[in-house]
Each structure stands twice: as structure tokens, then as C-alpha cells.
Tab-separated table of C-alpha atoms in Angstrom:
chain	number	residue	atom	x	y	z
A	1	UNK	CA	71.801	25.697	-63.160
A	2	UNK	CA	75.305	24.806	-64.357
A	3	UNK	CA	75.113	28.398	-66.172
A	4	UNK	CA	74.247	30.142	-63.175
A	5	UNK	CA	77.298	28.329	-61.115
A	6	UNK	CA	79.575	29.317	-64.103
A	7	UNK	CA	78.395	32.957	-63.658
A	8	UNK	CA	79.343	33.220	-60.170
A	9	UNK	CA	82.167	31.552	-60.025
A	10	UNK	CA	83.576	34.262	-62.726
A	11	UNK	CA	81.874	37.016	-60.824
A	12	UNK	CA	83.940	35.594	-57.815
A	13	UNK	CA	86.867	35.550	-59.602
A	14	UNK	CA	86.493	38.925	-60.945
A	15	UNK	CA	85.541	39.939	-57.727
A	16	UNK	CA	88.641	38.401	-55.971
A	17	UNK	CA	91.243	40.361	-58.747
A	18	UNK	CA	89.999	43.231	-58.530
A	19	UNK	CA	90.569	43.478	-54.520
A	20	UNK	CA	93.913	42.114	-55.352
A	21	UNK	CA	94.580	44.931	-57.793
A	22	UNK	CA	92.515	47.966	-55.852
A	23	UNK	CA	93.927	46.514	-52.292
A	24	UNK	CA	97.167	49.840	-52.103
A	25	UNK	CA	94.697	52.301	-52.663
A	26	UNK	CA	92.785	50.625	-49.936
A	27	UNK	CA	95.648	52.081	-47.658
A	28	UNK	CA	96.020	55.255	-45.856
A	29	UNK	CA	97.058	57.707	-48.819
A	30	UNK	CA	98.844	60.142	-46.649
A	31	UNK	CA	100.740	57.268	-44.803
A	32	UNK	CA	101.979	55.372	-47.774
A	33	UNK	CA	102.595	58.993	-49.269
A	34	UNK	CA	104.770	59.973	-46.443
A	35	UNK	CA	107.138	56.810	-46.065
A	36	UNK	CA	109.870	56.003	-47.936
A	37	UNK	CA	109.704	54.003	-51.636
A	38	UNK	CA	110.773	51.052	-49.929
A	39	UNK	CA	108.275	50.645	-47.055
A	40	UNK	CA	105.420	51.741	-49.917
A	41	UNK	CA	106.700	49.057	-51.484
A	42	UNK	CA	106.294	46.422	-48.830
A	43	UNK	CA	102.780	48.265	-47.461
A	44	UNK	CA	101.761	47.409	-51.020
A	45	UNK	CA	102.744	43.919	-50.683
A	46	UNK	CA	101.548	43.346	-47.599
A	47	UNK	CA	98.080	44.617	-48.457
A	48	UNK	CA	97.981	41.855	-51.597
A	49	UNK	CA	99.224	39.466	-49.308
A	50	UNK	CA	96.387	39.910	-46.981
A	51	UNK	CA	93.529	39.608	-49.147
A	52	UNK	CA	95.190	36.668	-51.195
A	53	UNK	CA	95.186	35.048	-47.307
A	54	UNK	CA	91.700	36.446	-47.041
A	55	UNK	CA	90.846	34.980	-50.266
A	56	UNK	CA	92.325	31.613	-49.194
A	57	UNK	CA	90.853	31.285	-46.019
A	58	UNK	CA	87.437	31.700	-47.817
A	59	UNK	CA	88.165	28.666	-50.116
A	60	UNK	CA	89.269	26.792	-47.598
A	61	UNK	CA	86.116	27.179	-45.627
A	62	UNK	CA	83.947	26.537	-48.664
A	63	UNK	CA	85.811	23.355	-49.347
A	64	UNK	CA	85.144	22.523	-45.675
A	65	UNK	CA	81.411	22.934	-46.062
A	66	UNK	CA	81.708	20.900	-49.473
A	67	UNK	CA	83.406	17.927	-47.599
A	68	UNK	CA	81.312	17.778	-44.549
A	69	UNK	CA	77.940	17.934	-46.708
A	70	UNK	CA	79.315	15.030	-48.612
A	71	UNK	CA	80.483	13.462	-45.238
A	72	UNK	CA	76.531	13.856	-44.104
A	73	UNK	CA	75.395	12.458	-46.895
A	74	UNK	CA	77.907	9.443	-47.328
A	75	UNK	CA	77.037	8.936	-43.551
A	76	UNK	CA	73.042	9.137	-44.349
A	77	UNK	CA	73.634	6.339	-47.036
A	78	UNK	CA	76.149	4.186	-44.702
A	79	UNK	CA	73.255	4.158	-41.660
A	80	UNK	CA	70.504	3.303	-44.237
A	81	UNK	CA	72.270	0.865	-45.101
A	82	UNK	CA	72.937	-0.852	-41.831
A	83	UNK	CA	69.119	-0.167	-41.024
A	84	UNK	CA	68.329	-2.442	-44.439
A	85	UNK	CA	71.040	-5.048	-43.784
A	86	UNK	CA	69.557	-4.857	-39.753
A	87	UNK	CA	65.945	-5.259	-41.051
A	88	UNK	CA	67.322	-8.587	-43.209
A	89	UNK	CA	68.500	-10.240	-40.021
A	90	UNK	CA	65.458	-9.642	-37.823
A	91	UNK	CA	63.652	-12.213	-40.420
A	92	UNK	CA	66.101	-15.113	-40.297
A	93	UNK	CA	64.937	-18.567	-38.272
A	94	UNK	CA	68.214	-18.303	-36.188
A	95	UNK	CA	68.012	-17.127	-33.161
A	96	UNK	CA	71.610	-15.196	-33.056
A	97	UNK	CA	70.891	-13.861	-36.187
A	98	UNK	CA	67.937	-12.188	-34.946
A	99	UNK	CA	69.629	-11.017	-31.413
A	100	UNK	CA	72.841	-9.613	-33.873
A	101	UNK	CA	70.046	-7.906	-36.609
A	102	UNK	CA	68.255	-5.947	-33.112
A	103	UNK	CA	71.777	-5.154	-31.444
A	104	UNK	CA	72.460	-3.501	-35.170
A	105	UNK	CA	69.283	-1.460	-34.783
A	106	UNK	CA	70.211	-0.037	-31.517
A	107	UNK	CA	73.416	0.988	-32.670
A	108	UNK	CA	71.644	2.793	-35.553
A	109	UNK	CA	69.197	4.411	-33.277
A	110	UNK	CA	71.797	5.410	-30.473
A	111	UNK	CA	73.483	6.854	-33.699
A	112	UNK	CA	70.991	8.209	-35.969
A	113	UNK	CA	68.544	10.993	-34.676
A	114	UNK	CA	66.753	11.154	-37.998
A	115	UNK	CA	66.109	7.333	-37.721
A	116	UNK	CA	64.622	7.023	-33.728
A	117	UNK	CA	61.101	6.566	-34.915
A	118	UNK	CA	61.676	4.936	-37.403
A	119	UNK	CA	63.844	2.348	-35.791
A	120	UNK	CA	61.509	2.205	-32.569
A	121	UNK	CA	58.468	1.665	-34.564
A	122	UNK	CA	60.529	-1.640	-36.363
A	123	UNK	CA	61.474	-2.830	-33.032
A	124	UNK	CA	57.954	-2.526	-31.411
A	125	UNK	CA	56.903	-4.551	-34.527
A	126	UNK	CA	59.572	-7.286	-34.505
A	127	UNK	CA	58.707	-7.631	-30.062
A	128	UNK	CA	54.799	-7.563	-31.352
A	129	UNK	CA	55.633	-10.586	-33.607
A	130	UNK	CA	58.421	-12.760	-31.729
A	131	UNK	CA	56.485	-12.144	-28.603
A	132	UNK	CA	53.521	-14.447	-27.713
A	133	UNK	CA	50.555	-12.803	-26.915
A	134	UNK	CA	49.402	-12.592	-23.307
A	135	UNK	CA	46.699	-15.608	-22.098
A	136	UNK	CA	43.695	-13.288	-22.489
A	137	UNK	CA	44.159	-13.100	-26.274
A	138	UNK	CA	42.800	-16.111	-28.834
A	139	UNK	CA	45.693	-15.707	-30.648
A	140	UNK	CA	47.280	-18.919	-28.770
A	141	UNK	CA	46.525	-20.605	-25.777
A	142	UNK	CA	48.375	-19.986	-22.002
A	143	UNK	CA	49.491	-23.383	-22.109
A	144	UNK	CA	51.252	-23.052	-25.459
A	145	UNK	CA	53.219	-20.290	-24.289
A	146	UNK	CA	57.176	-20.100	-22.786
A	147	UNK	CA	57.901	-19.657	-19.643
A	148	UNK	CA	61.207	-18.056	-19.908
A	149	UNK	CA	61.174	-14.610	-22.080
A	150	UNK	CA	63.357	-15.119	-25.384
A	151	UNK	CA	66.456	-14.126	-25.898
A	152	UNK	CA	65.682	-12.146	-28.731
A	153	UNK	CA	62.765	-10.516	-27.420
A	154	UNK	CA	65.056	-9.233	-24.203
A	155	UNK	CA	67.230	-7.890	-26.359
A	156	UNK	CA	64.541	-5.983	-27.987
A	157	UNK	CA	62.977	-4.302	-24.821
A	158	UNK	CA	66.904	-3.679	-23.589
A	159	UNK	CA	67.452	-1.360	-26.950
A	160	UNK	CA	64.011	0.034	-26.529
A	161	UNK	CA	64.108	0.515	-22.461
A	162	UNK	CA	67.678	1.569	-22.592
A	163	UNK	CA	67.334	4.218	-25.932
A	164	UNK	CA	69.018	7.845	-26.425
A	165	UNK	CA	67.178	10.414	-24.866
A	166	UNK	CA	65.518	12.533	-27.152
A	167	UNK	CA	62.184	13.907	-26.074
A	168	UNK	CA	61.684	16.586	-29.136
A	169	UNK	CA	62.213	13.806	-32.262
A	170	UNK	CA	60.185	11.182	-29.966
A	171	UNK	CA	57.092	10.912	-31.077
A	172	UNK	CA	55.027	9.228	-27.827
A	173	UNK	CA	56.002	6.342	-25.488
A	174	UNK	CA	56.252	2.778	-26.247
A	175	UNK	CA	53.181	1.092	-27.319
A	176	UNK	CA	53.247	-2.463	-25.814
A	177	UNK	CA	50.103	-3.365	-25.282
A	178	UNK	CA	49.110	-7.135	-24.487
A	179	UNK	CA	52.451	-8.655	-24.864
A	180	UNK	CA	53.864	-11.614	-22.908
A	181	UNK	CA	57.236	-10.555	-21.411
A	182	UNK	CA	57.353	-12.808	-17.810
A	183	UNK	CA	61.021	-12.550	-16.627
A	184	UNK	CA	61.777	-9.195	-18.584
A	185	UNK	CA	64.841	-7.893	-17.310
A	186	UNK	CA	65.036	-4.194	-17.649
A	187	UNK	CA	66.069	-2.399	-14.662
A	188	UNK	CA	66.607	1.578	-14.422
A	189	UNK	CA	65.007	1.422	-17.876
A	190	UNK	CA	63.604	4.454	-19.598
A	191	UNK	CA	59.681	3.598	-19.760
A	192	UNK	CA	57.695	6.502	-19.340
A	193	UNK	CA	54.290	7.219	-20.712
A	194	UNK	CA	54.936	3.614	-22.151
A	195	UNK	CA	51.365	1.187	-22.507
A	196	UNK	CA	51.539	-2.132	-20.817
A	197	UNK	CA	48.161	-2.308	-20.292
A	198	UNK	CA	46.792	-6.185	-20.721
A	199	UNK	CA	50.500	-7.086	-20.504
A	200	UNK	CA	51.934	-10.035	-18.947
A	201	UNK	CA	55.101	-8.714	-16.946
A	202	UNK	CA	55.363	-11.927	-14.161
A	203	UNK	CA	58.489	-11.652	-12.138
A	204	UNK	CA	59.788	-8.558	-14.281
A	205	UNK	CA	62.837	-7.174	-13.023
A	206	UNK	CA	61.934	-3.514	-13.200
A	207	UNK	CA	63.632	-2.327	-10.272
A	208	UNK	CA	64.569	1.628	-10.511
A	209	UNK	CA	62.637	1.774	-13.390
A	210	UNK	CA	61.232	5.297	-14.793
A	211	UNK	CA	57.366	4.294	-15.358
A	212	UNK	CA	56.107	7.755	-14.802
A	213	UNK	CA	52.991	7.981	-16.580
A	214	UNK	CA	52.928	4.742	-18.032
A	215	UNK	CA	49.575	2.568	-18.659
A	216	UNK	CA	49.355	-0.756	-16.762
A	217	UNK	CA	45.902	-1.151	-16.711
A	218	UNK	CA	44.946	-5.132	-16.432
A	219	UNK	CA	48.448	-6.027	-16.236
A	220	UNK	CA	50.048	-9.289	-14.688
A	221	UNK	CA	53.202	-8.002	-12.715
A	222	UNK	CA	52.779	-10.886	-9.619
A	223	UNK	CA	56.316	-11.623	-8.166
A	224	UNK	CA	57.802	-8.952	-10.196
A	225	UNK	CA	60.712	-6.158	-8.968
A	226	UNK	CA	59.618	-3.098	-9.020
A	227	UNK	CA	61.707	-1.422	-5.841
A	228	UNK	CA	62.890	2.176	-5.584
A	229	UNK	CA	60.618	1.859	-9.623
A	230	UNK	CA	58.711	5.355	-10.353
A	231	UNK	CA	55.391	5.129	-11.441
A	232	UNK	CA	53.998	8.439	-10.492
A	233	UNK	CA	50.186	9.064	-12.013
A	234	UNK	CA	50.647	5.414	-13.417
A	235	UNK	CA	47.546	3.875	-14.554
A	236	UNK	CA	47.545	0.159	-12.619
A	237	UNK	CA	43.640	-0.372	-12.684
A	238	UNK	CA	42.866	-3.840	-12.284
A	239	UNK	CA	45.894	-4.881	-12.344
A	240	UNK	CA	47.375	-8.026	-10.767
A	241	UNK	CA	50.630	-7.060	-8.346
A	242	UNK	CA	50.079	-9.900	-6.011
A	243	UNK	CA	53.353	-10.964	-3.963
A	244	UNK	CA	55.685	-8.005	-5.797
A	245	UNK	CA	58.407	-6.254	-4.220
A	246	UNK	CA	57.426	-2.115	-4.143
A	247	UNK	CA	59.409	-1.465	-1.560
A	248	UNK	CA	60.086	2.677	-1.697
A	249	UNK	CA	58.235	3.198	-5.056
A	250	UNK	CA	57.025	6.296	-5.716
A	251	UNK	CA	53.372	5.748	-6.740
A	252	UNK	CA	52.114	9.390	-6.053
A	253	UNK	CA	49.004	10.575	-8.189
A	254	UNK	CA	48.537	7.106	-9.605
A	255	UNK	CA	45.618	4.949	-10.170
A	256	UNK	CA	45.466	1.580	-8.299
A	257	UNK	CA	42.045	1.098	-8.400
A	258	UNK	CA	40.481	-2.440	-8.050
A	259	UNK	CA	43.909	-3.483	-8.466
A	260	UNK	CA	45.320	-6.504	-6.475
A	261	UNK	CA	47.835	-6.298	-4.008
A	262	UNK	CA	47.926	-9.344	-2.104
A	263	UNK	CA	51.067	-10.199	-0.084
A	264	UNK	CA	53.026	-7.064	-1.313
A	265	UNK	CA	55.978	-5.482	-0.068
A	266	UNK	CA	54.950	-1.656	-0.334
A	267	UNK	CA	56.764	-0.402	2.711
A	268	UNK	CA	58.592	3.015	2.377
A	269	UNK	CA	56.868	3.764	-0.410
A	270	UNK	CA	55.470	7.348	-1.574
A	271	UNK	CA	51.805	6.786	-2.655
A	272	UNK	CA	50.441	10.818	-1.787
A	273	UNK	CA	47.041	11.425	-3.331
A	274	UNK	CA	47.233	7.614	-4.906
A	275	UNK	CA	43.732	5.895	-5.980
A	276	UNK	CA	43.523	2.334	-4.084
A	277	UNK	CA	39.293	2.587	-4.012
A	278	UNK	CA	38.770	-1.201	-3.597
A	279	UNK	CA	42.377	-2.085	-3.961
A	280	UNK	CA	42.691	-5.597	-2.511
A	281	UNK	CA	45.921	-4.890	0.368
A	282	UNK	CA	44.806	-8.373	2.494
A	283	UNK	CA	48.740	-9.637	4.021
A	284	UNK	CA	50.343	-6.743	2.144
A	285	UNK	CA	53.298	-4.906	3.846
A	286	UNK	CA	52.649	-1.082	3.801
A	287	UNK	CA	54.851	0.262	6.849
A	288	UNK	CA	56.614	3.482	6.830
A	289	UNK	CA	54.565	4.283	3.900
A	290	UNK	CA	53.667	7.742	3.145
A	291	UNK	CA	49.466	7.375	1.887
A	292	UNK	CA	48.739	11.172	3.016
A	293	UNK	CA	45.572	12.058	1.061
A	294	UNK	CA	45.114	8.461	-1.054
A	295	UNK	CA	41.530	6.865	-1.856
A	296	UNK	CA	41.531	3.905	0.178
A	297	UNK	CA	37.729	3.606	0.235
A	298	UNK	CA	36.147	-0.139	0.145
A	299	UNK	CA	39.964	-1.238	0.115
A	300	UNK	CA	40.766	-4.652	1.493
A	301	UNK	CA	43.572	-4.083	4.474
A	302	UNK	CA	42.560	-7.536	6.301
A	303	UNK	CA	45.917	-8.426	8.184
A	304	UNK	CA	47.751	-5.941	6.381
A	305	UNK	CA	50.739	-3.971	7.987
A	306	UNK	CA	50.345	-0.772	8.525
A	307	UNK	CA	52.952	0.062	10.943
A	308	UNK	CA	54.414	3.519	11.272
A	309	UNK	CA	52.538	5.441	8.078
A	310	UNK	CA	51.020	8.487	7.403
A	311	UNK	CA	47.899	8.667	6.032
A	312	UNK	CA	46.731	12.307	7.235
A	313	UNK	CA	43.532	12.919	5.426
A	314	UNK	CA	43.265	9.802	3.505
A	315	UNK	CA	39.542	8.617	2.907
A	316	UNK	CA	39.640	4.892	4.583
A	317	UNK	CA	35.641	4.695	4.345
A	318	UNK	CA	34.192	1.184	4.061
A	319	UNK	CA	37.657	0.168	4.075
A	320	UNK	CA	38.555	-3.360	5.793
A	321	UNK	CA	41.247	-3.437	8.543
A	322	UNK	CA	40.559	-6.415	10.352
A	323	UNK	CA	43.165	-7.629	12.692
A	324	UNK	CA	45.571	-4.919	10.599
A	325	UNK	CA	48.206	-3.747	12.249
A	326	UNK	CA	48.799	0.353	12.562
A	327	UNK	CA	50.764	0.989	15.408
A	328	UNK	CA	52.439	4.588	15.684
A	329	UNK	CA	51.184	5.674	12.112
A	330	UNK	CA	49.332	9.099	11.634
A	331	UNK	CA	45.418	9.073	10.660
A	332	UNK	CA	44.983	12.248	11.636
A	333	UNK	CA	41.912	14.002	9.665
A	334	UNK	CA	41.304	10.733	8.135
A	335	UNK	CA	37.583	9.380	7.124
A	336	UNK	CA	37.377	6.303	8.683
A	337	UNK	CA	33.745	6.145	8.490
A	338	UNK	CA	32.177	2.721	8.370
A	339	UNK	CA	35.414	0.758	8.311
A	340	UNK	CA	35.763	-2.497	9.622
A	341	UNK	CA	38.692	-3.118	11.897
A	342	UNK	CA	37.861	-5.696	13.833
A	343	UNK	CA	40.966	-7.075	16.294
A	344	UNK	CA	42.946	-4.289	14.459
A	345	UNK	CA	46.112	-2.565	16.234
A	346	UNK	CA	45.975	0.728	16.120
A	347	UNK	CA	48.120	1.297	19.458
A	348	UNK	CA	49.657	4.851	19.937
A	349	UNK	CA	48.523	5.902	16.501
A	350	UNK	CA	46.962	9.466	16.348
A	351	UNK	CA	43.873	9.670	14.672
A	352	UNK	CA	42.821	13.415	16.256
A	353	UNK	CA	39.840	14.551	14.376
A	354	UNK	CA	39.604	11.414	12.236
A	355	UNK	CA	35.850	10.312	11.076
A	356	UNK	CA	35.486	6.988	12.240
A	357	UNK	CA	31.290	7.183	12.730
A	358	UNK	CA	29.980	3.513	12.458
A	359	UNK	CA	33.310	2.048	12.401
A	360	UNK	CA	33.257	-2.016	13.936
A	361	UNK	CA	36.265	-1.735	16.351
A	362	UNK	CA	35.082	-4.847	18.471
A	363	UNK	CA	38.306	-5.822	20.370
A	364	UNK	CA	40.428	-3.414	18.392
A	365	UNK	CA	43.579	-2.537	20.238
A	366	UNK	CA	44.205	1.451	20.534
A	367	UNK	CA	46.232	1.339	23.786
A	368	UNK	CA	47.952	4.680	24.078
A	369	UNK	CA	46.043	6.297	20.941
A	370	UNK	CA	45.793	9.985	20.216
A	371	UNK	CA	42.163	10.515	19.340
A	372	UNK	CA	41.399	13.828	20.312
A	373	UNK	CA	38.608	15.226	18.877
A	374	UNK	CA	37.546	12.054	17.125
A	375	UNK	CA	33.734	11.415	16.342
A	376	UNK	CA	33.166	7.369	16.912
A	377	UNK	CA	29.409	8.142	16.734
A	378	UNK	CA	27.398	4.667	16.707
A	379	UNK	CA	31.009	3.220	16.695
A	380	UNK	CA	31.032	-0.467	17.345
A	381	UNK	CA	33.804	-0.280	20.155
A	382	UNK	CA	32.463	-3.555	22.244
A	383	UNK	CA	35.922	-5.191	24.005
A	384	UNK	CA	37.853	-2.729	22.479
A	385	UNK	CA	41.199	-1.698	24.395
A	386	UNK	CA	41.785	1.603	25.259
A	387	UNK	CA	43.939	2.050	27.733
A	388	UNK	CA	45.974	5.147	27.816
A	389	UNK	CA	43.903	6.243	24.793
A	390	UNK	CA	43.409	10.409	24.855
A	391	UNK	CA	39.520	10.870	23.990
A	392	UNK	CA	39.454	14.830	25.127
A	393	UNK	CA	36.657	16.363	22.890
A	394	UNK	CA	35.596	13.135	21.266
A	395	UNK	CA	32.001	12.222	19.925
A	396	UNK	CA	30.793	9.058	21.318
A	397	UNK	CA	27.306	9.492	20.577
A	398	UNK	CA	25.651	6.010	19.825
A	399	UNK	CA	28.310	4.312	20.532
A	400	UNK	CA	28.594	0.654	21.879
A	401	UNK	CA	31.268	0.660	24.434
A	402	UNK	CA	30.412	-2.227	26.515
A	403	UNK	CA	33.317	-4.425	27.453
A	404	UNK	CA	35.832	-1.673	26.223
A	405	UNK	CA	38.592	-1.141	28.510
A	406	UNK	CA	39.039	2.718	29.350
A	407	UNK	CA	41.332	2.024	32.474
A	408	UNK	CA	44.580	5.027	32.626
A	409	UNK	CA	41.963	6.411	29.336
A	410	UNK	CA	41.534	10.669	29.678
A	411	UNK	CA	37.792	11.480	28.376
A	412	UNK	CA	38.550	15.189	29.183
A	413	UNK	CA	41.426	17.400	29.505
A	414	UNK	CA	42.817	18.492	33.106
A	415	UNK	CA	40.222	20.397	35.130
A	416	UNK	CA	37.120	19.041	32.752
A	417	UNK	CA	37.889	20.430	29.993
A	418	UNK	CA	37.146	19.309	26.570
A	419	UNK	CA	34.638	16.455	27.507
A	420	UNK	CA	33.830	13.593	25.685
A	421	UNK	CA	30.224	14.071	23.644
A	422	UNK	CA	27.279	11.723	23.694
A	423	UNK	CA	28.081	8.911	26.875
A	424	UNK	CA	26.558	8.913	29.899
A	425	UNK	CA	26.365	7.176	33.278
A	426	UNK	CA	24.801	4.432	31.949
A	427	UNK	CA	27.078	3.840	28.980
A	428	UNK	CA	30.059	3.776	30.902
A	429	UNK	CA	29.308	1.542	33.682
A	430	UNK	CA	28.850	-1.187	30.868
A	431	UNK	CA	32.536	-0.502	30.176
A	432	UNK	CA	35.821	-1.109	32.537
A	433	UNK	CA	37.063	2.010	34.482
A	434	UNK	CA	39.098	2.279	37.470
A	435	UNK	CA	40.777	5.557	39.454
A	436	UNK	CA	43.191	5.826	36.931
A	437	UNK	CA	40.533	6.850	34.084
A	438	UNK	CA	39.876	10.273	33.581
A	439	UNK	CA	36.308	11.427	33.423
A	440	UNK	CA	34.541	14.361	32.715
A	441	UNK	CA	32.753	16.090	36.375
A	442	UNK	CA	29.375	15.248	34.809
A	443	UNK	CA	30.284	11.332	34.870
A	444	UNK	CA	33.075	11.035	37.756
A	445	UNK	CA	30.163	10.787	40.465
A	446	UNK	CA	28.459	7.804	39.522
A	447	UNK	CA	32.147	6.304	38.875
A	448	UNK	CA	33.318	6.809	42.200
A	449	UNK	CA	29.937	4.603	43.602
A	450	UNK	CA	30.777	1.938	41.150
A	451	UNK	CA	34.413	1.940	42.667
């Protein structure tokens, strides 16, 4: 090796005299031949002059390459180094050593990109050990553990939440599985695709947090801050969200299934095509929420808010509503079949063309309601108030409408059109009419001897 250096080094040098020498001839001939012997002489010159320069310049430039491969290298060694000397301080029994050894890791990996996984995977395994493991593991028992998170431990999840983007040397998200972290503080923190699932997140600050993706299956987030969070096709199955602040998350495409959401605030939040399929929602606040599309079958809405949202096409079947309240919101298209809504308000909500066959509306309010179209086939509408409610073209076949209040109610469009389907003479008289109700030609006869 040292041969072949030596070799081309002298072939360099060879190289390099010889354009010194041959650089005049390198010239115009007839120019040089025309001028005078004294501008010869200095075209001569000059032409040595510029490949000496040339010859410099290429020197130079190798010696830069020399000294910023050593500079690489010297700067390799230094951040190994402080990644050793880091890795000695994570194992001392003081506490500030051990916050001062993880603050020297995140330096390394906000300024190594050849040591992010590495230094990610030592900081998942120092939180895995300093953090006690959540109450569903035998590891040690829930009344063993802190209440308050460590401060070591928050300083490990603020390097990890908080680390350099770099998508093409990271490997996959965080892997936090089953961890205790109640009162982690990590807002607008970088968590997507991350696993939290069996994780113990109690009053978390996580608000503006990027979750997208992430795995919170069986996890404890009650009381936590998760407003304006994203957690778009999140996995939350099961999980435990009772009395947390959502207020405008964006939960579109994700999976809340059997999850519990008791006493949430989830108003103004974005939840299109979202799974709640018996989702427990009982006291939860869900107005000016957008749930166009969303599973909401055999979900728990008992005295839930509901004020205001849009849930066009949303599958509500078997759901529980009772005494909910959904004034002004959109159910338009929606399968409300079998519900039970009970004392709910749905007044001047539209729910044209909704499914609501076999629904128990007993003394539901929908004063004012859109419901054009609407099949309430052996609907349960006994006491129900609807006055002012639009019924052109609905199906009330089977239905129990006795008590209901239809007064200022249109069962048909102006002129007869558009009828209501399935309720006769006798149905009707068992409910309350007057001049101002609006009945078909077939039914106002027998109306007007009743009145």
C-alpha cells in the first residue's frame, strides 16, 4: 500500500513538471510567433504561472479533503465518547446524575445522525427500567407505585417526544408499551406510530400532540390533555379516556372501540369514519363535533351532548341516546335503527332519510325536526313531541304514536303531496292534532270530525 502511494505521488509529480515544462507550447504557435520577444516572454510566464496556480489549487483542495476526513473522524470518536461517558451516568443512584447522563444523550442524538437508533433504543431501555410498570403487570403492585412521574423519567420521554426529525435513519416509532407515566408532560410532542398500548398515561399533558398512528390499545389516559392532540387511525380499543379534555382532536379513521369515554370533553372534534362500536359516551360532551360516517353502533350516548354535530351517514344502530341532547345537529342518512332515545332532544335536527325502524322515542323531543323521508317503522314514538316536525314522505308503518304531539307537524307536502306511509285514521286519533297539523287528503276527513 505504502508502495503504491509512493508511486503516485511520483507519477503526480512527474505529471505536474512536465505541464510546467510543455505549458508554452500549449499556446497558440502563430500568436506567440507573431508578438514581440518580450510579450513571448511574459505569454510564457504567464502560462507556467497558471498551471503552478492550477497545481496549487489542487493541493489545496486535497489537503481540504485530508483535514475534514480527519475532522469526521475526530468528531466520530468525540460523540462516542460522550455516548459512553452518557451511558455511565444513566447508572448512578443520584437522581441529577441520571437527569444530566439523559440530557447528554439528547444532545448526542440531536447531533449525531449515525447514533439516533442507537441512542433511542438506550433511552427506551433506561424509561423501561426507571419506570414502574403499569398496575396490570406482577412486576409490583399499584399501591407500591408513585404518584408523581420522576424527574428522570420526564426527562427521558422530553428527549424522546421532542427528537430530530429524521424519518429515513428512523427505524419505527417508540415502543412503550405498559409503562407507568401518570402526569407525563409532553405537549406538541413528536409521537407518531408510537405503542402505548397497556400504558398508564393519567392526567398526561399531551395537548397538540402528533399521535397519528400510534397504539393505545388498553391504555389509562382518564383526566389527561389531549386538546387540539392528532390521533388520526389511532388504535384506542379498550381504552380508559374517562373525564379527558379532547376538545378539537382530530380522531379521523381511528379505532375507539369498547373504549370508555365517560364525562369527556370531545366537542369540536374531527372523528370522520372513527370506530366508537360500543364506545361508552354516557355525560360526554360531543357538540360541534364532526362524526360524519363513524361506527357508533351499541354505543352508550345516555345524557350525552350532542348539540350542533354532523353525523351524516353514521351507523347509530342499537346505540343508547336516552335523554341525549342533539339539537340542530345533522343525522341525515343516518341508521338509527333500534336505538334507544328515550326523553332525548333531538329538536330542529334533520334526520331526512335517516333509518330509525324500531327506535324507542317515548317522550323524545323533535320539535321543529327535519325528517323527511324518514322510515320510523314500528318506532316507539308514544308522548313523543313533534311539533313543527316535517314528516313529508315518511314511513310510519307500525308505529306507536299514541300520546305524540303532531300539533303545527306537516305529514305531507303542500297540495298532498309526499304523504306519510303506513298511519291511518285510527292511528292518529290516538295522537294530538289540531288545525294547525298538516295531513295528507286521505286522513284530513276524519280529523276535521274529531275537531
Amino acid at each position: 500500500m505504502l508502495l503504491l502511494t509512493a508511486l503516485l505521488v511520483g507519477a503526480a509529480f512527474v505529471a505536474y513538471g512536465w505541464a510546467i515544462a510543455e505549458a508554452p507550447r500549449m499556446l497558440d504557435s502563430n500568436s506567440v510567433r507573431q508578438a514581440s520577444p518580450d510579450a513571448r516572454l511574459s505569454a510564457h510566464h504567464n502560462a507556467r504561472l497558471l498551471v503552478t496556480s492550477l497545481g496549487g489549487a489542487i493541493v489545496v483542495a486535497i489537503g481540504l479533503l485530508y483535514t475534514a476526513r480527519n475532522y469526521r473522524l475526530a468528531n466520530r470518536g468525540q460523540v462516542t465518547d460522550r455516548f459512553t461517558k452518557a451511558l455511565e451516568r444513566l447508572d448512578s443512584t443520584k437522581a441529577h446524575i441520571r437527569i444530566g447522563g439523559v440530557h447528554a444523550l439528547a444532545r448526542v442524538l440531536q447531533d449525531s445522525p449515525s447514533h439516533h437508533n442507537d441512542t433511542v433504543d438506550v433511552l427506551i431501555a433506561f424509561l423501561r427500567d426507571r419506570s414502574a410498570p403499569s398496575p396490570g403487570s406482577a412486576d409490583q403492585p399499584p399501591e407500591d407505585l408513585p404518584q408523581e412521574l420522576p424527574e428522570d423519567v420526564q426527562a427521558t420521554v422530553t428527549a424522546l417526544a421532542y427528537r430530530p426529525r429524521r424519518r429515513a435513519a428512523e427505524r419505527a416509532g417508540l415502543d412503550l408499551h405498559d409503562l407507568r407515566l401518570d402526569h407525563l408532560h409532553a405537549p406538541y410532542g413528536r409521537l407518531q406510530n408510537s405503542d402505548f398500548s397497556g400504558c398508564r398515561l393519567r392526567e398526561a399533558r399531551l395537548h397538540r400532540a402528533m399521535l397519528d398512528y400510534a397504539e393505545l390499545s388498553r391504555a389509562d389516559l382518564r383526566g389527561a390533555e389531549l386538546n387540539r392532540s392528532s390521533l388520526k387511525h389511532a388504535t384506542l380499543h379498550l381504552a380508559l379516556i374517562d373525564h379527558a379534555d379532547l376538545f378539537a382532536v382530530s380522531l379521523s379513521g381511528a379505532d375507539l372501540s369498547m373504549s370508555s369515554l365517560t364525562g369527556a370533553n370531545v366537542s369540536h372534534a374531527l372523528l370522520l369514519d372513527a370506530c366508537l362500536s360500543e364506545c361508552r359516551l354516557n355525560g360526554a360532551y360531543l357538540s360541534f363535533s364532526d362524526l360524519q360516517l363513524a361506527n357508533l353502533t351499541r354505543a352508550d350516548l345516555s345524557h350525552a351532548r350532542l348539540n350542533r354535530c354532523r353525523l351524516h351517514n353514521a351507523n347509530l344502530s342499537f346505540a343508547s341516546l336516552r335523554q341525549a341532547e342533539a339539537r340542530d345537529s345533522h343525522f341525515d342518512g343516518a341508521n338509527m335503527a333500534h336505538i334507544s332515545a328515550a326523553k332525548a332532544n333531538f329538536g330542529f335536527s334533520r334526520l331526512n332519510q335517516a333509518v330509525l325502524e324500531s327506535a324507542d322515542l317515548r317522550d323524545a323531543r323533535l320539535v321543529g325536526a327535519q325528517m323527511r323521508r324518514v322510515d320510523l317503522g314500528k318506532a316507539d314514538l308514544r308522548g313523543a313531541a313533534l311539533i313543527g316536525a316535517d314528516l313529508a314522505g315518511a314511513n310510519l308503518s307500525g308505529a306507536d304514536i299514541r300520546g305524540a304531539d303532531l300539533r303545527m307537524a306537516r305529514l305531507c307536502d303542500a297540495g298532498g303531496k309526499n304523504p306519510v306511509e303506513g298511519l291511518d285514521a285510527n292511528d292518529l286519533a290516538t295522537a294530538r292534532t289540531d288545525h294547525s297539523t298538516r295531513l295528507p287528503p286521505r286522513l284530513q276527513a276524519g280529523a276535521d270530525e274529531r275537531w
